[in-house]
Short mmCIF file of C-alpha atoms and ligand atoms in Angstrom, two decimals:
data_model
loop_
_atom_site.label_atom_id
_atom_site.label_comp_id
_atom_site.label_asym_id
_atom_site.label_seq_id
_atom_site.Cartn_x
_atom_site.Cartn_y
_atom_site.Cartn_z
CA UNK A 1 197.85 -52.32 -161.94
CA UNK A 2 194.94 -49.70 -161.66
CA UNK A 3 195.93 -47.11 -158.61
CA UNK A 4 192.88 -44.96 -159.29
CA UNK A 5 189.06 -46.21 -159.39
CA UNK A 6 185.81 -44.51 -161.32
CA UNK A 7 183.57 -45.90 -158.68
CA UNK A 8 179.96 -45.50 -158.41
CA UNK A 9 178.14 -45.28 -155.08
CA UNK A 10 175.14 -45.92 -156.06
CA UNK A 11 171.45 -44.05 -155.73
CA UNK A 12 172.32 -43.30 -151.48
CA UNK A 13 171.56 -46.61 -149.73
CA UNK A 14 174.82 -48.35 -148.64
CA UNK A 15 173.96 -52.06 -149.48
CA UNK A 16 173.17 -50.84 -152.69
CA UNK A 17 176.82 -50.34 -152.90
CA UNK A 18 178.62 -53.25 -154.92
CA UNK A 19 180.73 -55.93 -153.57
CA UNK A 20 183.61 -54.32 -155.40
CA UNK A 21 182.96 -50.45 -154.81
CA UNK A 22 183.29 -51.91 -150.79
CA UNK A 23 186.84 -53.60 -151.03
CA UNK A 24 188.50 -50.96 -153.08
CA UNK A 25 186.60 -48.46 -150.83
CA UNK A 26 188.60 -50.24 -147.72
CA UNK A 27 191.75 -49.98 -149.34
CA UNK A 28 191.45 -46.44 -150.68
CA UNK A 29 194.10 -44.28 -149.17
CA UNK A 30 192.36 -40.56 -151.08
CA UNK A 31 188.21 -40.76 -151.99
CA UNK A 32 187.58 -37.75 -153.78
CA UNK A 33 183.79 -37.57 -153.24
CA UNK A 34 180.51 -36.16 -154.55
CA UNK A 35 178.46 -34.76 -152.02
CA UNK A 36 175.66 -36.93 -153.04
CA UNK A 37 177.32 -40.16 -151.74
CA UNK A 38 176.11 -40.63 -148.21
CA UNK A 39 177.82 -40.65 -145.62
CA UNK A 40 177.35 -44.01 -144.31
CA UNK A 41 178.90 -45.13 -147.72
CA UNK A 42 182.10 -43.14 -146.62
CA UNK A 43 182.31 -45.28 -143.56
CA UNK A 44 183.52 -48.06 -145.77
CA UNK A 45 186.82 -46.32 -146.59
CA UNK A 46 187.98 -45.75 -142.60
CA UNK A 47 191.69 -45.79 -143.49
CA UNK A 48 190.75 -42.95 -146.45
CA UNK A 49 191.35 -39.28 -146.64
CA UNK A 50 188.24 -37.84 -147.92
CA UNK A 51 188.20 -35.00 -149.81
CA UNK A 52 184.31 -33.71 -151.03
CA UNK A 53 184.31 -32.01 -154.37
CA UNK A 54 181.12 -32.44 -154.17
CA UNK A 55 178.61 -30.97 -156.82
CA UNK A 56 175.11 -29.86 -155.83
CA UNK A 57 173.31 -26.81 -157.53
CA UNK A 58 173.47 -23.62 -155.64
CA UNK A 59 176.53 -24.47 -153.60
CA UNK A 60 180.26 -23.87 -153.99
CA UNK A 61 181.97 -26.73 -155.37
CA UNK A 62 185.31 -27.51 -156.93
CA UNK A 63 185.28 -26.87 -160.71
CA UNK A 64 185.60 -29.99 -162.85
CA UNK A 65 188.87 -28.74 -164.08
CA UNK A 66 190.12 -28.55 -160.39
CA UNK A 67 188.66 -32.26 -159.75
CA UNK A 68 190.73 -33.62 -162.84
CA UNK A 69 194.07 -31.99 -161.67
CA UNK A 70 193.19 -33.04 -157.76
CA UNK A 71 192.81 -36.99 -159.33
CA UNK A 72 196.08 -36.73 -161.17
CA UNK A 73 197.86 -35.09 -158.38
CA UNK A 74 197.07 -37.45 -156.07
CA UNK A 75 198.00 -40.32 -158.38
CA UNK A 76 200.84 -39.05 -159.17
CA UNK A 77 201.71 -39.03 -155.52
CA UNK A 78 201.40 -42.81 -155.63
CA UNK A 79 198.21 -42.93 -153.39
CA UNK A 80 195.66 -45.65 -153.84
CA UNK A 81 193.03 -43.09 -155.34
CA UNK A 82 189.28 -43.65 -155.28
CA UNK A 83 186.64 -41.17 -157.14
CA UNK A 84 183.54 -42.06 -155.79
CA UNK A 85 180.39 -40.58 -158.10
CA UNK A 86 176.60 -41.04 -157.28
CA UNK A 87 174.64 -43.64 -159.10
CA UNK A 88 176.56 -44.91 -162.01
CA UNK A 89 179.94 -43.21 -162.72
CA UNK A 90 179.50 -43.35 -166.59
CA UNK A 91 175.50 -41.72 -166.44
CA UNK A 92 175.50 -37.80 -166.40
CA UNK A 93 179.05 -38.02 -163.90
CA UNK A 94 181.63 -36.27 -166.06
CA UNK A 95 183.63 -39.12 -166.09
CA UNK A 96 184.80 -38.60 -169.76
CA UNK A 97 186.95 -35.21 -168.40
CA UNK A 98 188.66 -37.57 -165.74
CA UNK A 99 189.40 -40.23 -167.62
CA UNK A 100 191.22 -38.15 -170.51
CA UNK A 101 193.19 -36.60 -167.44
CA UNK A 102 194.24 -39.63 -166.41
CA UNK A 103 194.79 -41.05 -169.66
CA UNK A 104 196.85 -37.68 -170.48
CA UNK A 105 199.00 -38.58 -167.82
CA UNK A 106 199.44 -42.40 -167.93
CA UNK A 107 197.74 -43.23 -164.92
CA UNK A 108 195.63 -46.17 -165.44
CA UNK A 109 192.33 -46.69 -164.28
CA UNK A 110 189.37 -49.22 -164.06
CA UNK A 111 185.67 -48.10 -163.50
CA UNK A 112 183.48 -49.79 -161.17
CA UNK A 113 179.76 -49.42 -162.10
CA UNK A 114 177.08 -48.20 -159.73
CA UNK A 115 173.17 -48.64 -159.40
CA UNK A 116 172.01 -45.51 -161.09
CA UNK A 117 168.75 -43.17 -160.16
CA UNK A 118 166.67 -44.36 -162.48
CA UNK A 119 166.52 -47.95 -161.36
CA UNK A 120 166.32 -47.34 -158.32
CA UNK A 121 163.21 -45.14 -158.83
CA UNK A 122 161.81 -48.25 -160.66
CA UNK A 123 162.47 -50.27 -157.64
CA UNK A 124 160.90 -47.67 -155.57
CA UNK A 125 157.84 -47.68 -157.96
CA UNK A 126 157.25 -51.18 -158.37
CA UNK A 127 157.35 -50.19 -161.90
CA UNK A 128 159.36 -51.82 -164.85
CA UNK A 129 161.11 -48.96 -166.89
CA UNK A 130 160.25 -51.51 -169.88
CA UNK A 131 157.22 -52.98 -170.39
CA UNK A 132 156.22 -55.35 -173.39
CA UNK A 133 153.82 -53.93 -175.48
CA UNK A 134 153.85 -50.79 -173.47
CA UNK A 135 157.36 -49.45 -173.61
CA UNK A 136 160.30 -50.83 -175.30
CA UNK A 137 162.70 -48.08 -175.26
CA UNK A 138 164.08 -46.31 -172.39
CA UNK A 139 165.84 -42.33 -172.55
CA UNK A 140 168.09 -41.23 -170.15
CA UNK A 141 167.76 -36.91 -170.72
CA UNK A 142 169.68 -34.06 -168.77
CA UNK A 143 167.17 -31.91 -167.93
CA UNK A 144 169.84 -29.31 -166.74
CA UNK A 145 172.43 -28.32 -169.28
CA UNK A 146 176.07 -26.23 -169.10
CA UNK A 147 173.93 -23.15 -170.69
CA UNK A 148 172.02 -23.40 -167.12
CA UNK A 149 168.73 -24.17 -168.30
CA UNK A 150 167.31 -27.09 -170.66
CA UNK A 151 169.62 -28.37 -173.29
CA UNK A 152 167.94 -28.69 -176.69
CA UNK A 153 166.93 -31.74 -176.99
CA UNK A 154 164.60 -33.19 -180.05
CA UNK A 155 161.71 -33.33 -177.97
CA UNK A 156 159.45 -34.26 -181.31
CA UNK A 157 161.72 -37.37 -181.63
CA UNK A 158 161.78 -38.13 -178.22
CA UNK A 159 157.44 -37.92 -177.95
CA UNK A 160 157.42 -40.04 -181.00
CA UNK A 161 159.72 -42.87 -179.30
CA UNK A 162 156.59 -43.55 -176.85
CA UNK A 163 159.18 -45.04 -174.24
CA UNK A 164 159.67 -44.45 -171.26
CA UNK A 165 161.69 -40.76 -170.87
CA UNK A 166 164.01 -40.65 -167.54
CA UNK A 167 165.04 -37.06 -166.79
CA UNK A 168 168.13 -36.47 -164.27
CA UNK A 169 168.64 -33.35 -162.80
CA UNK A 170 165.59 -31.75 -164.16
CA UNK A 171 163.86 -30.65 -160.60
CA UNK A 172 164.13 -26.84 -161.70
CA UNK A 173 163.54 -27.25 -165.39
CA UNK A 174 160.21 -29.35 -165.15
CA UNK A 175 157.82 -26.58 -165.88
CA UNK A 176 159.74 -26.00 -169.30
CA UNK A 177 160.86 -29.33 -169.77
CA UNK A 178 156.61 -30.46 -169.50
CA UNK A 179 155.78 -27.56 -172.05
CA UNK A 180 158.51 -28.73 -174.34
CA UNK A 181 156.94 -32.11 -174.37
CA UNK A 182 153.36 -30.88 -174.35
CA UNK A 183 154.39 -28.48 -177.20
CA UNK A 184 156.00 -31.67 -179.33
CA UNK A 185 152.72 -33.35 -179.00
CA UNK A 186 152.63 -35.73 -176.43
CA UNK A 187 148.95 -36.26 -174.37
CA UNK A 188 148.33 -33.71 -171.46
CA UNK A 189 147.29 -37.05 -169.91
CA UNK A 190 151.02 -38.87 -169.83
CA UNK A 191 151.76 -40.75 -166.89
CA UNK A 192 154.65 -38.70 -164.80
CA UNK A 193 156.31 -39.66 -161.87
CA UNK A 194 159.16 -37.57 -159.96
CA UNK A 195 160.88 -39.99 -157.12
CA UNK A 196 162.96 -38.07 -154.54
CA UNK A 197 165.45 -39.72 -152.29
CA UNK A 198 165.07 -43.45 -154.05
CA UNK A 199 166.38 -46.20 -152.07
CA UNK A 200 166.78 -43.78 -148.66
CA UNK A 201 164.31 -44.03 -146.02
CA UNK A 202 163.51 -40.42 -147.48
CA UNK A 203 162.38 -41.15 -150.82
CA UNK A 204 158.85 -39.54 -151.71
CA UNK A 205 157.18 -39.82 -154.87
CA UNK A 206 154.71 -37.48 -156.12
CA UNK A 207 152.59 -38.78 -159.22
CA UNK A 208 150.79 -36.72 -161.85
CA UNK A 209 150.61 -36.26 -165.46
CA UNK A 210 153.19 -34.66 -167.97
CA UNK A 211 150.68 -31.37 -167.56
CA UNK A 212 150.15 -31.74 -163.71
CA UNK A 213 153.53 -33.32 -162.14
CA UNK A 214 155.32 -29.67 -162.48
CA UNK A 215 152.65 -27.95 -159.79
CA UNK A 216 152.63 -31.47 -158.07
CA UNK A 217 156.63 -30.51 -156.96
CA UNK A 218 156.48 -26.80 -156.79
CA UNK A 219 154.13 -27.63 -153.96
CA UNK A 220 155.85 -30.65 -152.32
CA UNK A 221 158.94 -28.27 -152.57
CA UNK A 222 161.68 -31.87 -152.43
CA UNK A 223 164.83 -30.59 -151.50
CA UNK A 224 166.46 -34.28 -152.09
CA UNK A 225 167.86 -35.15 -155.50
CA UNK A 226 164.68 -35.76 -157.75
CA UNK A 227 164.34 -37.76 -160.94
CA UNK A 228 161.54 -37.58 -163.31
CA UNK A 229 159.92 -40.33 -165.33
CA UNK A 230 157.66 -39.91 -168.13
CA UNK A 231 155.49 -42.51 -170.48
CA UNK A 232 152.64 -45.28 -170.57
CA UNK A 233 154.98 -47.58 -168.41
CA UNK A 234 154.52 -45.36 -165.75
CA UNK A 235 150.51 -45.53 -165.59
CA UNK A 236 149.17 -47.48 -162.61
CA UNK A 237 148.23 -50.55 -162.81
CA UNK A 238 144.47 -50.37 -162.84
CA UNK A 239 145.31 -47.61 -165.36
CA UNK A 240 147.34 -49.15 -167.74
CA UNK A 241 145.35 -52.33 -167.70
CA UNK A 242 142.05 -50.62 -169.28
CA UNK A 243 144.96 -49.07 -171.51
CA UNK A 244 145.71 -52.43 -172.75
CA UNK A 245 142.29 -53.50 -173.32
CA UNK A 246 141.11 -50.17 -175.04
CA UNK A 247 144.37 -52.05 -177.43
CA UNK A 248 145.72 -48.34 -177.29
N1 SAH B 301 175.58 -40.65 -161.90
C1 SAH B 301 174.28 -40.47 -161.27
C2 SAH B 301 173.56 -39.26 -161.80
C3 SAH B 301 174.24 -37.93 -161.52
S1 SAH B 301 173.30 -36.55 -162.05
C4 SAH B 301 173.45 -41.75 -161.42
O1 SAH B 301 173.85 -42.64 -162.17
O2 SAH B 301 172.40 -41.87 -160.78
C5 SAH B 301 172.43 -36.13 -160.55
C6 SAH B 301 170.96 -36.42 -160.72
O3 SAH B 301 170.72 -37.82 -160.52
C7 SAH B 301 170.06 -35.75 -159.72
O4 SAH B 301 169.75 -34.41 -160.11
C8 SAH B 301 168.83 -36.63 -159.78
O5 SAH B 301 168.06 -36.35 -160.92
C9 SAH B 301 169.45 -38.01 -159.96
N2 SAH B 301 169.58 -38.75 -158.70
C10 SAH B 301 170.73 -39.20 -158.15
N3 SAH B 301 170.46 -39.90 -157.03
C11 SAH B 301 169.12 -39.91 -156.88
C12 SAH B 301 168.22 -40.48 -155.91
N4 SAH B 301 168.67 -41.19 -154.87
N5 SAH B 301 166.89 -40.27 -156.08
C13 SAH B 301 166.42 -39.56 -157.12
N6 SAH B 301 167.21 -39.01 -158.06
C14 SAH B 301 168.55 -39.18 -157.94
#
């Protein structure tokens, strides 16, 4: 039987959480924590020593390395052992390094799967990340990569997909991560949406274009976790309805 669970917590509101995440989370004796998961979440593991090994830019954190031989350790000890991840533990949560850990040692596991960022930003939106006709592929991108800036991503391909282009953790890469795109030929004009906070009663969106949304942020300054969207799906609805007449 699993002793240690991949869980995710979801985008920050707690009955976003699942079913599932809750009961393990009430019988967790160790939740090693992200410092993204809020703390009303942690409330559901009262019995639970919490350790935060939390990851945010800019602030001391444990390394990955030191997360993966915390896990173990504490499995090892025979401890019921929750990792509890933001969003979705298998999108952009370096679950792949704890689960070879784990699987290195013999300690089995079983992932519990979280609401991720980007649809809850839809939900905050009212927008469908898919949209027939309009979009019918959807990109999940790192806009932050181990190098420290933007990883290298085919941005020609990614313009010529015409889907709808989800970008975690690219708050302080937008300006390059917009001339990349603008660069590989997609319109100045492209819908783009950043959503800050989603699902907490702190979420703020700021709306632009591909060429605009970067000076849109810089001057909202968000100091939540921000996720961008990009593509026609994203147009407002008055917009995107001439856009389907003009058959575009
Ligand atoms: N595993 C997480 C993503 C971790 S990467 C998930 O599935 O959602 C961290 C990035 O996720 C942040 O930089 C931000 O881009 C995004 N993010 C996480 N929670 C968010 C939220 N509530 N609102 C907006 N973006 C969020």
């Amino acid at each position: 039987m699993a002793r240690v669970f991949l869980i995710g917590a979801g985008p920050g509101d707690p009955e976003l959480l699942t079913l599932k995440a809750a009961r393990l989370l009430g019988a967790a004796e160790v939740v090693l924590h992200d410092s993204l998961v809020d703390p009303r979440i942690l409330e559901a593991a009262p019995r639970a020593r919490l350790i935060d090994v939390g990851k945010r830019c800019g602030r001391h954190s444990a390394s990955q390395q030191e997360i993966c031989r915390l896990l173990v350790e504490e499995a090892l000890a025979g401890h019921v052992v929750v990792r509890l991840k933001g969003g979705d533990p298998m999108v952009f949560g370096r679950a792949t390094e704890e689960m070879e850990a784990l699987r290195a040692h013999g300690i089995g596991f079983e992932v519990v799967p979280g609401v991720t960022a980007a649809t809850a930003a839809a939900a905050t939106l009212q927008v469908s990340l898919t949209r027939r006709g309009v979009s019918r592929s959807l990109h999940f991108l790192a806009g932050h990569g181990a190098e420290d800036g933007l990883p290298a991503h085919d941005w020609v391909a990614l313009t010529r997909a015409g889907g709808t282009l989800v970008v975690y953790m690219g708050g302080k890469t937008l300006p390059g991560l917009a001339a990349h795109f603008i660069e590989a030929g997609m319109a100045a004009d492209m819908p783009a949406v950043a959503v800050e906070d989603a699902s907490l009663e702190t979420q703020a969106v700021m709306r632009g274009t591909i060429a605009s949304l970067p000076s849109l942020v810089e001057a909202a300054a968000p100091r939540g976790p921000l996720l961008v969207l990009i593509g026609p799906a994203m147009r407002d609805e008055t917009v995107l309805d001439a856009y389907l007449a003009a058959g575009v």
